[in-house]
PDB file of C-alpha atoms in Angstrom:
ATOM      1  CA  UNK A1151     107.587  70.910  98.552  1.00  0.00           C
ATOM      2  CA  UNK A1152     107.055  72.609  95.003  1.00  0.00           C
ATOM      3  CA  UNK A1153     104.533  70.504  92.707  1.00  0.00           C
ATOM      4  CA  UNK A1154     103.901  71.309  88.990  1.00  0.00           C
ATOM      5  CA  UNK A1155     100.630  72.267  87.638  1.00  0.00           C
ATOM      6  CA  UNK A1156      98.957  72.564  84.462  1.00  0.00           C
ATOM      7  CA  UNK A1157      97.822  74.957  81.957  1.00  0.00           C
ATOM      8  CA  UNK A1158      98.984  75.014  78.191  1.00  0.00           C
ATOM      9  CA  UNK A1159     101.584  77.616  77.878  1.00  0.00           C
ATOM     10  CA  UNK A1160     102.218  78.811  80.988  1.00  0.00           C
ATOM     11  CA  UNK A1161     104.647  77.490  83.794  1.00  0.00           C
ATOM     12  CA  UNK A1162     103.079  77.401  87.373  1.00  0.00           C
ATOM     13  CA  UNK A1163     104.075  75.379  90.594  1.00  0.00           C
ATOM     14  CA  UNK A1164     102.502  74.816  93.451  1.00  0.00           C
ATOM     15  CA  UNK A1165     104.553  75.559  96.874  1.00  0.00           C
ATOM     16  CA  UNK A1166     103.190  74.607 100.397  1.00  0.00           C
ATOM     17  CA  UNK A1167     104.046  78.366 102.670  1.00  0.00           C
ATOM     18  CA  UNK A1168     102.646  78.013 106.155  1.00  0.00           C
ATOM     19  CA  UNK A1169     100.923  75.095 105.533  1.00  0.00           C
ATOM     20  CA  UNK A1170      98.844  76.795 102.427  1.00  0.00           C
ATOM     21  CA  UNK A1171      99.361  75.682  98.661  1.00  0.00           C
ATOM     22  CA  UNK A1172     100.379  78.471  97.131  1.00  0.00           C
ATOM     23  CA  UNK A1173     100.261  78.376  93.086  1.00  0.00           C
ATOM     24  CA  UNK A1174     102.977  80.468  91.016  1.00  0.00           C
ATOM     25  CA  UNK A1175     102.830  80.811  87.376  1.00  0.00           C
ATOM     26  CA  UNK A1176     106.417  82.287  85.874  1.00  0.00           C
ATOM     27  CA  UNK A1177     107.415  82.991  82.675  1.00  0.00           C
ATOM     28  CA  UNK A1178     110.613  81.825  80.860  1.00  0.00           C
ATOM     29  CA  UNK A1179     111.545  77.348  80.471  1.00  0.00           C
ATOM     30  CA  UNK A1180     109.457  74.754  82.582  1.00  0.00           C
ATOM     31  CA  UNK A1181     111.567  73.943  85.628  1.00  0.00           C
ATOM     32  CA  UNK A1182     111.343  70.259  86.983  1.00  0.00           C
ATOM     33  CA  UNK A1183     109.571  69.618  90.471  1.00  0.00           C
ATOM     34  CA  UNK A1184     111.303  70.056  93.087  1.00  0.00           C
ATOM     35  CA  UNK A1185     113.520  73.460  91.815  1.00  0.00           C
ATOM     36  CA  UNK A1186     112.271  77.205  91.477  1.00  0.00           C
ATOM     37  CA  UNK A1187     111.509  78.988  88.118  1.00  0.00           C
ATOM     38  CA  UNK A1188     113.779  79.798  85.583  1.00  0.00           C
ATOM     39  CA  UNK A1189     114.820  83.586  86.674  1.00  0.00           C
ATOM     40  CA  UNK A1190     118.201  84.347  84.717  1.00  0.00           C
ATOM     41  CA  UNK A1191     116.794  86.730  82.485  1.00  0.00           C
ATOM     42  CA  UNK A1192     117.303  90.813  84.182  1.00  0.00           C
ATOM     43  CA  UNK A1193     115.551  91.176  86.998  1.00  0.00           C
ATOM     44  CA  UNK A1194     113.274  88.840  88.825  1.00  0.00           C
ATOM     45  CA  UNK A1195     110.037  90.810  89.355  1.00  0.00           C
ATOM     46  CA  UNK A1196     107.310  89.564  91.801  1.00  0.00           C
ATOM     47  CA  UNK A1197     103.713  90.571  90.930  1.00  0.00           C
ATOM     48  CA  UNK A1198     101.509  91.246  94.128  1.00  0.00           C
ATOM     49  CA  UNK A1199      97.730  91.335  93.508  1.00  0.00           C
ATOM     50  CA  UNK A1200      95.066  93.439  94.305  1.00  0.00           C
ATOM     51  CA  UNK A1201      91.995  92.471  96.576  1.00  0.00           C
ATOM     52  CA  UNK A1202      89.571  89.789  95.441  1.00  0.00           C
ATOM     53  CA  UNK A1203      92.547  88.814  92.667  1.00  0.00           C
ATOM     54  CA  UNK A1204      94.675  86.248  92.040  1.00  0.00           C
ATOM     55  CA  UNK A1205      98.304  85.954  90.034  1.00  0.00           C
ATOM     56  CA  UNK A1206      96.979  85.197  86.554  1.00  0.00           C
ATOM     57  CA  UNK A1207      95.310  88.846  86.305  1.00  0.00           C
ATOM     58  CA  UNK A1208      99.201  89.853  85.247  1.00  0.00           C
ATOM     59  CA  UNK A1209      99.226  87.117  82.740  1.00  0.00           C
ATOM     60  CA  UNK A1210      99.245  90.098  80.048  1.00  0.00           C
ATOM     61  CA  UNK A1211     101.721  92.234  81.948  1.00  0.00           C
ATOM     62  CA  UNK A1212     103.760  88.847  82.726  1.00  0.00           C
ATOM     63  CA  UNK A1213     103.818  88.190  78.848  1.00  0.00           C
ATOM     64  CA  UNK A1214     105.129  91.763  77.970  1.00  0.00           C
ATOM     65  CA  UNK A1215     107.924  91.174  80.831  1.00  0.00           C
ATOM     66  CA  UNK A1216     109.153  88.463  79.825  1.00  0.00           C
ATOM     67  CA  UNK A1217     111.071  89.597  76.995  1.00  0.00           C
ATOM     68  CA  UNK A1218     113.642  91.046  79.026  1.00  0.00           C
ATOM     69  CA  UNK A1219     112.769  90.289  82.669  1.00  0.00           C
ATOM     70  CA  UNK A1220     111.491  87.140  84.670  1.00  0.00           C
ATOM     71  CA  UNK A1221     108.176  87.839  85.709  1.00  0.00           C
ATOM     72  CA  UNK A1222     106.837  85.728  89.005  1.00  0.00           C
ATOM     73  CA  UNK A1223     103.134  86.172  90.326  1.00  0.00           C
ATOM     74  CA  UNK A1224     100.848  84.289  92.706  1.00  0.00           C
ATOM     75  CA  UNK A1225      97.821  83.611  94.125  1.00  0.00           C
ATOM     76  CA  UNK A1226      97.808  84.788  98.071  1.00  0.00           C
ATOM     77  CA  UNK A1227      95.999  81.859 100.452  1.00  0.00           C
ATOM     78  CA  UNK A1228      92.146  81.870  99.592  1.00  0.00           C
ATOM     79  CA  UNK A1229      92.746  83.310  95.920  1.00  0.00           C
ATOM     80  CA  UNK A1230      92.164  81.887  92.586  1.00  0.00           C
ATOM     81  CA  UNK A1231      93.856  78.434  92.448  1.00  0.00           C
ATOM     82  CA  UNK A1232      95.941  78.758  96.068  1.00  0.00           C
ATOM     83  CA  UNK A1233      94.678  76.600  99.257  1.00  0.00           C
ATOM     84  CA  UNK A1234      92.283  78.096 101.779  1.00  0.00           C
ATOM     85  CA  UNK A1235      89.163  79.830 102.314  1.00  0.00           C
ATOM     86  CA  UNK A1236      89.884  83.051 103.715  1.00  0.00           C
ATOM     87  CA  UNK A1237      92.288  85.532 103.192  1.00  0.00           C
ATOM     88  CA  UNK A1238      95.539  86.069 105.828  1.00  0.00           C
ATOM     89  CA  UNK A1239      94.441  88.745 108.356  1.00  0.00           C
ATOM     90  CA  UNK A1240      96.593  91.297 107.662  1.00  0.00           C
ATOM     91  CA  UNK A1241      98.738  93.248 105.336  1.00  0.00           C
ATOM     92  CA  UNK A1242     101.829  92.187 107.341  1.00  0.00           C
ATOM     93  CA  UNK A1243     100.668  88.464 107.005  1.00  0.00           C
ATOM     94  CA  UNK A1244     100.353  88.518 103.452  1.00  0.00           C
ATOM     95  CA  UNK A1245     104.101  90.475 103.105  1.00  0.00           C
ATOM     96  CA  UNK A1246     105.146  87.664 105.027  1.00  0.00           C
ATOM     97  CA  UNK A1247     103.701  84.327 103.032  1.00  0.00           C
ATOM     98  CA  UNK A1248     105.566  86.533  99.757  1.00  0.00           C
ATOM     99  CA  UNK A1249     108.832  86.418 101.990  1.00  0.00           C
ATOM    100  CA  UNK A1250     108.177  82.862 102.538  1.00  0.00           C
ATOM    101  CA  UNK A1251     107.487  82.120  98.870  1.00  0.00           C
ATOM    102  CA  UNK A1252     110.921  83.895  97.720  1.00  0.00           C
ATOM    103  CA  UNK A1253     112.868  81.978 100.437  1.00  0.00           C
ATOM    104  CA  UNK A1254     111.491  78.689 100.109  1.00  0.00           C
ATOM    105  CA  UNK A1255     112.334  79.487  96.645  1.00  0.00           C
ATOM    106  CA  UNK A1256     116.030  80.872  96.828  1.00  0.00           C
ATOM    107  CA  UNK A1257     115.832  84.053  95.144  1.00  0.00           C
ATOM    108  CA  UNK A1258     117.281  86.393  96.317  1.00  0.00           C
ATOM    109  CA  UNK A1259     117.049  90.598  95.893  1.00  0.00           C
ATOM    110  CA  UNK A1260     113.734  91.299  93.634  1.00  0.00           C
ATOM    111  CA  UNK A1261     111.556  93.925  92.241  1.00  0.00           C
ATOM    112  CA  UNK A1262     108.020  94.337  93.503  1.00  0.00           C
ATOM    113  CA  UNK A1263     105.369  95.416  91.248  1.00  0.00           C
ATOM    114  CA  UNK A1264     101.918  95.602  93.542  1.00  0.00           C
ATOM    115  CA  UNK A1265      98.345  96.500  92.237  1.00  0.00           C
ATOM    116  CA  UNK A1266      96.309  98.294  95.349  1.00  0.00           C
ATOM    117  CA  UNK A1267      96.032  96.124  97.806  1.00  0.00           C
ATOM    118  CA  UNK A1268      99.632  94.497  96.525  1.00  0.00           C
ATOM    119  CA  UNK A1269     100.671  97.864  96.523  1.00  0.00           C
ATOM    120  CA  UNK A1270     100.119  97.756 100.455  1.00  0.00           C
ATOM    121  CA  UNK A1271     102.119  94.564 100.814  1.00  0.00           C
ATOM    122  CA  UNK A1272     105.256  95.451  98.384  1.00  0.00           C
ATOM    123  CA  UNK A1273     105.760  98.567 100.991  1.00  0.00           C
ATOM    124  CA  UNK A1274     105.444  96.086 104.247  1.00  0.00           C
ATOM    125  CA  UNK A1275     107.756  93.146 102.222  1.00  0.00           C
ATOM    126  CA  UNK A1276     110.273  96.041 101.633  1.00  0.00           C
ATOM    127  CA  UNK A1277     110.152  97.518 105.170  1.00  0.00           C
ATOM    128  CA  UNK A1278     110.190  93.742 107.039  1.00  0.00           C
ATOM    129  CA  UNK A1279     112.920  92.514 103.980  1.00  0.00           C
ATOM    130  CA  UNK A1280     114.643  95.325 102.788  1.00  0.00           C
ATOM    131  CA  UNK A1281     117.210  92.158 101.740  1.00  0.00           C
ATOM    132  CA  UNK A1282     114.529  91.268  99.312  1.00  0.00           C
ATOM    133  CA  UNK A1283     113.090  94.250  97.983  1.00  0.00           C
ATOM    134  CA  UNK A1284     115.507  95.843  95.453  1.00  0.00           C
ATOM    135  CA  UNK A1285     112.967  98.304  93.680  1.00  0.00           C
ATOM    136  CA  UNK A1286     109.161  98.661  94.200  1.00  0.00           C
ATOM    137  CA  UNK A1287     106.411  99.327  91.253  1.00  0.00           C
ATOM    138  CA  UNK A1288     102.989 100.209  92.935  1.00  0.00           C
ATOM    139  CA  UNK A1289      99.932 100.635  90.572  1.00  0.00           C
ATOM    140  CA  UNK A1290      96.093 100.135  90.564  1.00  0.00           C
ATOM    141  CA  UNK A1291      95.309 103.020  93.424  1.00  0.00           C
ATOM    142  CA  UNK A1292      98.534 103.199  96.012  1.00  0.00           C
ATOM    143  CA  UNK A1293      97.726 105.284  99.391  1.00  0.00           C
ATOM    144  CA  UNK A1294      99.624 105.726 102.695  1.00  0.00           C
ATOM    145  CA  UNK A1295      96.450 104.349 104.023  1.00  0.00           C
ATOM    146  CA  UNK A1296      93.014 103.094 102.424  1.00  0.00           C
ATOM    147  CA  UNK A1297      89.009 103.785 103.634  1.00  0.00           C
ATOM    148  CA  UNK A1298      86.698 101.116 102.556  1.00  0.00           C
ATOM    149  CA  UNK A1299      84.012 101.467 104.843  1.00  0.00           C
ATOM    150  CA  UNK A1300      81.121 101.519 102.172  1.00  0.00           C
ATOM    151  CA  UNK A1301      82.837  98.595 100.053  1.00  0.00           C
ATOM    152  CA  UNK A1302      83.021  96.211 103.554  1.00  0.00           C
ATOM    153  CA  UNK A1303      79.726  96.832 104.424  1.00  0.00           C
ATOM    154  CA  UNK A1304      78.841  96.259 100.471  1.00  0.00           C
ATOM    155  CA  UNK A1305      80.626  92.881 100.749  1.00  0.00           C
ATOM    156  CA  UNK A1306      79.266  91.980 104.296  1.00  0.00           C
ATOM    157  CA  UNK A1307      75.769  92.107 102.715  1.00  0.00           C
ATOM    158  CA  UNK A1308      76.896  89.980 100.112  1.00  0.00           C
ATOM    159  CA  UNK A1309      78.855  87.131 102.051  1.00  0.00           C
ATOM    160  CA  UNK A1310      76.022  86.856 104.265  1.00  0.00           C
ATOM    161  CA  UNK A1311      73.440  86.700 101.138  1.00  0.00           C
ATOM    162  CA  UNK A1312      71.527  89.876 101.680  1.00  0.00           C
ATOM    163  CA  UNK A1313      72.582  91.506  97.722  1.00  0.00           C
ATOM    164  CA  UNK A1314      73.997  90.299  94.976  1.00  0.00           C
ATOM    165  CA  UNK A1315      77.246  89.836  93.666  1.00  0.00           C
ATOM    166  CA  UNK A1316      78.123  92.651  91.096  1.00  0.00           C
ATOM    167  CA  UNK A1317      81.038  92.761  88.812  1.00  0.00           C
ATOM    168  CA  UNK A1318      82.902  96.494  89.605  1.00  0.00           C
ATOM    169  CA  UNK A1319      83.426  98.408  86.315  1.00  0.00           C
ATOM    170  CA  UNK A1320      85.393 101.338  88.110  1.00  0.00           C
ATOM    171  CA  UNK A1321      88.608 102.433  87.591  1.00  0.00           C
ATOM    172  CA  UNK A1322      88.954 101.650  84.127  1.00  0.00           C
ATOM    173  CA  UNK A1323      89.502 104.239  80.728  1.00  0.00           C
ATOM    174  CA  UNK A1324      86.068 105.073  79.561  1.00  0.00           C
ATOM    175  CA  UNK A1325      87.291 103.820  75.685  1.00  0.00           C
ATOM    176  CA  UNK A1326      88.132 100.438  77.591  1.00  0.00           C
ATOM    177  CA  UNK A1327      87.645  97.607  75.410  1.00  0.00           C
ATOM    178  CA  UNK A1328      84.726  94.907  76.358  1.00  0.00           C
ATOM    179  CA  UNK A1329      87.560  92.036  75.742  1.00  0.00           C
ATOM    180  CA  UNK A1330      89.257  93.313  78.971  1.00  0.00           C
ATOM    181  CA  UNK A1331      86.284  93.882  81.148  1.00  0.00           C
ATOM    182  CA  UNK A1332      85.511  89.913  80.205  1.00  0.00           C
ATOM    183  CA  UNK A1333      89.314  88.872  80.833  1.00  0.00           C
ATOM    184  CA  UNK A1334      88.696  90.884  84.212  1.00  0.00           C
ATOM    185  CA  UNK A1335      85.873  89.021  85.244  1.00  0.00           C
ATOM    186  CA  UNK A1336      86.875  85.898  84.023  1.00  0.00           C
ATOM    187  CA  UNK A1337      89.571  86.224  86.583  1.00  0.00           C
ATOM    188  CA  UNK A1338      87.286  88.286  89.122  1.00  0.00           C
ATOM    189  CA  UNK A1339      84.825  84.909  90.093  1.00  0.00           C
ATOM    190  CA  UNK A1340      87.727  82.785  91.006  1.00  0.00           C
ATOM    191  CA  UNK A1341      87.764  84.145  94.505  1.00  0.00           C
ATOM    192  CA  UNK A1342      85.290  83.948  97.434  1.00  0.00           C
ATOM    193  CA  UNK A1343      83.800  87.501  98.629  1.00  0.00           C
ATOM    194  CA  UNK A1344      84.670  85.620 101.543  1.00  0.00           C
ATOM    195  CA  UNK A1345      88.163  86.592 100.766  1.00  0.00           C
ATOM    196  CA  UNK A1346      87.897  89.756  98.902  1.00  0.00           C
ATOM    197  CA  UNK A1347      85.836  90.966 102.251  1.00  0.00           C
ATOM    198  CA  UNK A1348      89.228  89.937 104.268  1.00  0.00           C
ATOM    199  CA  UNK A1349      91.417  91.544 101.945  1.00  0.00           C
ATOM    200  CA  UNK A1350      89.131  95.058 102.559  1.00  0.00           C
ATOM    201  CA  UNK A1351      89.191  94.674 106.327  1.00  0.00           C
ATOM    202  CA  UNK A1352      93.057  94.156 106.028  1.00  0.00           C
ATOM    203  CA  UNK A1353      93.660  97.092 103.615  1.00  0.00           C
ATOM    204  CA  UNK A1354      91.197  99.147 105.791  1.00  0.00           C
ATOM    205  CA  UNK A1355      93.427  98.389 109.282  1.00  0.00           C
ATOM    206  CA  UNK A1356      96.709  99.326 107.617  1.00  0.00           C
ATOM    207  CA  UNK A1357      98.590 102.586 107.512  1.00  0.00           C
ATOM    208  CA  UNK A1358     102.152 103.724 106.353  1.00  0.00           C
ATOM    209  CA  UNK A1359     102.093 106.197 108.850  1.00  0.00           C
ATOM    210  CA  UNK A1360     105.381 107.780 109.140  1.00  0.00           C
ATOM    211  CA  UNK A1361     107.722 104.699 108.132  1.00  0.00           C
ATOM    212  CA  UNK A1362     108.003 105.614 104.967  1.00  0.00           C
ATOM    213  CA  UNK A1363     111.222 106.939 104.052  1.00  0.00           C
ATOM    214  CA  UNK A1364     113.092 103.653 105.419  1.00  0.00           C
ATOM    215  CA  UNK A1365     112.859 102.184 102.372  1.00  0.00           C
ATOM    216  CA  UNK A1366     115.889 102.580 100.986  1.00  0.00           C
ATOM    217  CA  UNK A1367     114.680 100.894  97.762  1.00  0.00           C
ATOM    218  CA  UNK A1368     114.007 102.900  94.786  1.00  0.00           C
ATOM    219  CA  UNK A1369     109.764 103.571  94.448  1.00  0.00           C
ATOM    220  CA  UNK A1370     107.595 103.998  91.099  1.00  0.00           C
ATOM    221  CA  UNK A1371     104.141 105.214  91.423  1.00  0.00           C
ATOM    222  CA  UNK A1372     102.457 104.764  87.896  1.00  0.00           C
ATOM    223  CA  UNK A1373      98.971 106.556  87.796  1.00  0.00           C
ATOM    224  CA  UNK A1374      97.015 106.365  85.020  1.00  0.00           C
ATOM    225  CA  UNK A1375      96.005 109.154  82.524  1.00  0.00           C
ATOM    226  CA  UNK A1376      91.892 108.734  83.306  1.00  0.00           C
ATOM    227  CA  UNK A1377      92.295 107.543  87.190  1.00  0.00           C
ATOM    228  CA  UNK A1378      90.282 109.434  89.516  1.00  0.00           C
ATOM    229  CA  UNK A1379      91.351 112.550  90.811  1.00  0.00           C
ATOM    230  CA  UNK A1380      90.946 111.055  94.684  1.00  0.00           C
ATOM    231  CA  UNK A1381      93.098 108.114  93.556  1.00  0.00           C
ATOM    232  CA  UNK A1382      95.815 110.578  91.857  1.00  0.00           C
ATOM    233  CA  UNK A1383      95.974 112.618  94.955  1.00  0.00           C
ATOM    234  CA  UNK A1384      96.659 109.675  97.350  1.00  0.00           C
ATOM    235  CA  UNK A1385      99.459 108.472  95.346  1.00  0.00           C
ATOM    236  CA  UNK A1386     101.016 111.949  95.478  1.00  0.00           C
ATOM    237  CA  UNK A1387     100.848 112.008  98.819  1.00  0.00           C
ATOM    238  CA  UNK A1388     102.385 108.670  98.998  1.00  0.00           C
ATOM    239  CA  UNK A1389     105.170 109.343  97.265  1.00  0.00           C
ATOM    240  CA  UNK A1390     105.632 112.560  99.472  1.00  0.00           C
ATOM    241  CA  UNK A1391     106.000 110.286 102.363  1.00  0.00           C
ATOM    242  CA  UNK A1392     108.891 107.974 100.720  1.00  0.00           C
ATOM    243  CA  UNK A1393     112.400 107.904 100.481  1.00  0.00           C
ATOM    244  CA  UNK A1394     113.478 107.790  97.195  1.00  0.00           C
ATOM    245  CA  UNK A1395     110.281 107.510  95.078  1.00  0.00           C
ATOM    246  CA  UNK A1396     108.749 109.267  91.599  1.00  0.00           C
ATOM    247  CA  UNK A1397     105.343 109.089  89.867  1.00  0.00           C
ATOM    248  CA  UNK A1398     105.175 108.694  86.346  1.00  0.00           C
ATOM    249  CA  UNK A1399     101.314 108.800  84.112  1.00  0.00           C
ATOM    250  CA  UNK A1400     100.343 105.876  82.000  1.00  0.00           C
ATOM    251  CA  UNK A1401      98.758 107.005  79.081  1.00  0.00           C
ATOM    252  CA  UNK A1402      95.296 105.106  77.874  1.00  0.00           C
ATOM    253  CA  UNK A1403      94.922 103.732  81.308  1.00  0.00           C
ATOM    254  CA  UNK A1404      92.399 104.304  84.270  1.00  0.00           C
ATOM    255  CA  UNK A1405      93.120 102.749  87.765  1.00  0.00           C
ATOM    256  CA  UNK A1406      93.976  99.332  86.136  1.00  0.00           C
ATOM    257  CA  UNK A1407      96.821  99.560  84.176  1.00  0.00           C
ATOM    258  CA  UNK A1408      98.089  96.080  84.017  1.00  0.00           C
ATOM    259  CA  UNK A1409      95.453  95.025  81.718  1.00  0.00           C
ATOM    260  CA  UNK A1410      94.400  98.148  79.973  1.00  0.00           C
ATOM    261  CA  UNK A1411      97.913  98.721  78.877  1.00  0.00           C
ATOM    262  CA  UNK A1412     100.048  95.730  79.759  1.00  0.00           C
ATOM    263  CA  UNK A1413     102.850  95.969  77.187  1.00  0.00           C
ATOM    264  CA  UNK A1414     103.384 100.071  77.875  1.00  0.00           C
ATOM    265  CA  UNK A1415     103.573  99.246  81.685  1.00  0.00           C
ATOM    266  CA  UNK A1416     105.885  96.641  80.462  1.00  0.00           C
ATOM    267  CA  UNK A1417     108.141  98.779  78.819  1.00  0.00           C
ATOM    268  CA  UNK A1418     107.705 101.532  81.783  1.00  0.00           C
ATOM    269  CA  UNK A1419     108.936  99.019  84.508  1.00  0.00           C
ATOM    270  CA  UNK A1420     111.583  97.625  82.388  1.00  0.00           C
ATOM    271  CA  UNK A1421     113.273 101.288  81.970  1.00  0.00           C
ATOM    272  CA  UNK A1422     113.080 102.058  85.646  1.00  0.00           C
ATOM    273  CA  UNK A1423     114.318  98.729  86.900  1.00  0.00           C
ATOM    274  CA  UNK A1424     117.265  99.680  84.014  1.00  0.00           C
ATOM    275  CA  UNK A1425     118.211 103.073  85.641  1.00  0.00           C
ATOM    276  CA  UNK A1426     117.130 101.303  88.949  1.00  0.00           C
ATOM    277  CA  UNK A1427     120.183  98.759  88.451  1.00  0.00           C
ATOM    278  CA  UNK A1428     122.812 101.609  87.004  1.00  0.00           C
ATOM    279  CA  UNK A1429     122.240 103.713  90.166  1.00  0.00           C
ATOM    280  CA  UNK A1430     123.233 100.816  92.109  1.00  0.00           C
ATOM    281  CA  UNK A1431     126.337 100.210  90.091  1.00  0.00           C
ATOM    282  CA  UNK A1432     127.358 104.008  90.570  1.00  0.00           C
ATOM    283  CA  UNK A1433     126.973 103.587  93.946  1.00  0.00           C
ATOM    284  CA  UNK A1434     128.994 100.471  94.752  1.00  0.00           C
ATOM    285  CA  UNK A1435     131.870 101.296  95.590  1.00  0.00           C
ATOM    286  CA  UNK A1436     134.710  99.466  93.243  1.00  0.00           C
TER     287      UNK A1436
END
């Protein structure tokens, strides 16, 4: 069952997956209750969030989309405004409630644009759905595999009230303006460390290993011009290990280009999902 929700200016629905009330915020006309979002306009792309996030930290990157594209994100099960406590147990789990989103919804073939951890789940969605997964865009730190032993015992200490909760200021451009570190944070307390300490322990237990050139799907890696040289080399060496993948360098950004530089990642997606769509023309046979 899809049920509307409310906040001035933006479409969201809520839609029951497993059990869990999952909310989605679109762009594009209000659709009634009851029927999907409005997703004529190019292609529909499906924002994935990082750890500890939620679906309205692309509203910037959803707002520069939406010009020519029809932007969908959401909150995974124990995020921002979606039902539950804790987050899914796995990488694979959380692929799977975005399959069960899309189908319950009737779309079809999509592009995947995932931030870190959503990086993680656009490759397992693509490699369990390859019928869904029509191009991927991974941002925000993508690795074949991730090490977050410091940051889960960091987050153990805090969940079980030995330290405090502190906001994280990495990964950003040091000219970064204070209006996006508040928008961040703003977004940041809406989920449990409960959940953020799931998402870690998930990220930490997955691995590409050596599956990935079956994606067939065409791969952008966008890295930022200030991200860390340890986050730069692991999404080299991920896009080593795909099929048919490049790496392009967002300029003005750190590790968090989706709200450092929303409208230039805009426009950066929007070209490759262009020459994305012409390669698959040339290639279908007439």
């Amino acid at each position: 069952m899809i049920r509307t929700a409310s906040v001035p200016g933006v479409p969201m629905k809520y839609q029951n997956i497993g059990g869990v009330a999952t909310l989605v915020q679109h762009r594009g006309a209000t659709t009634l209750p009851g029927h999907p979002p409005d997703c004529g306009l190019g292609s529909v792309v499906v924002c994935l969030h990082d750890a500890g996030g939620n679906g309205n930290g692309f509203a910037d990157l959803m707002d520069a989309l939406a010009a020519t594209q029809s932007p969908i994100a959401f909150d995974l099960p124990g995020h921002g405004r979606s039902g539950g406590l804790d987050a899914l147990d796995s990488i694979g789990a959380m692929a799977a409630h975005a399959a069960g989103l899309l189908d319950a919804f009737g779309i079809g073939s999509v592009a995947l644009v995932g931030e870190g951890m959503g990086g993680a789940v656009a490759i397992e969605l693509a490699l369990a759905r390859p019928d869904l997964a029509s191009a991927l865009v991974l941002v925000g730190g993508p690795a074949i595999s991730f090490a977050f032993d410091t940051e889960i015992a960091s987050l153990s200490a805090i969940t079980s009230g030995r330290a405090r909760r502190e906001f994280d200021r990495s990964g950003y451009a040091p000219d970064t303006d204070r209006a996006v570190y508040q928008k961040a944070f703003a977004e940041w307390v809406k989920t449990d460390p409960r959940a953020t300490l799931g998402d870690r322990k998930a990220q930490a237990a997955w691995t590409l290993g050596s599956r990935g050139e079956a994606i067939s799907a065409p791969v952008l890696v966008v890295v930022g011009e200030h991200e860390e040289a340890a986050s730069v080399a692991a999404a080299t060496e991920l896009v080593a290990q795909l099929g048919s993948a490049s790496i392009d360098t967002l300029s003005g950004a750190g590790r968090r280009g989706g709200v450092e530089q929303p409208a230039a990642l805009a426009a950066r997606i929007a070209s490759f999902l262009e020459g994305a769509r012409g390669q698959r023309s040339r290639e279908t046979p007439p």
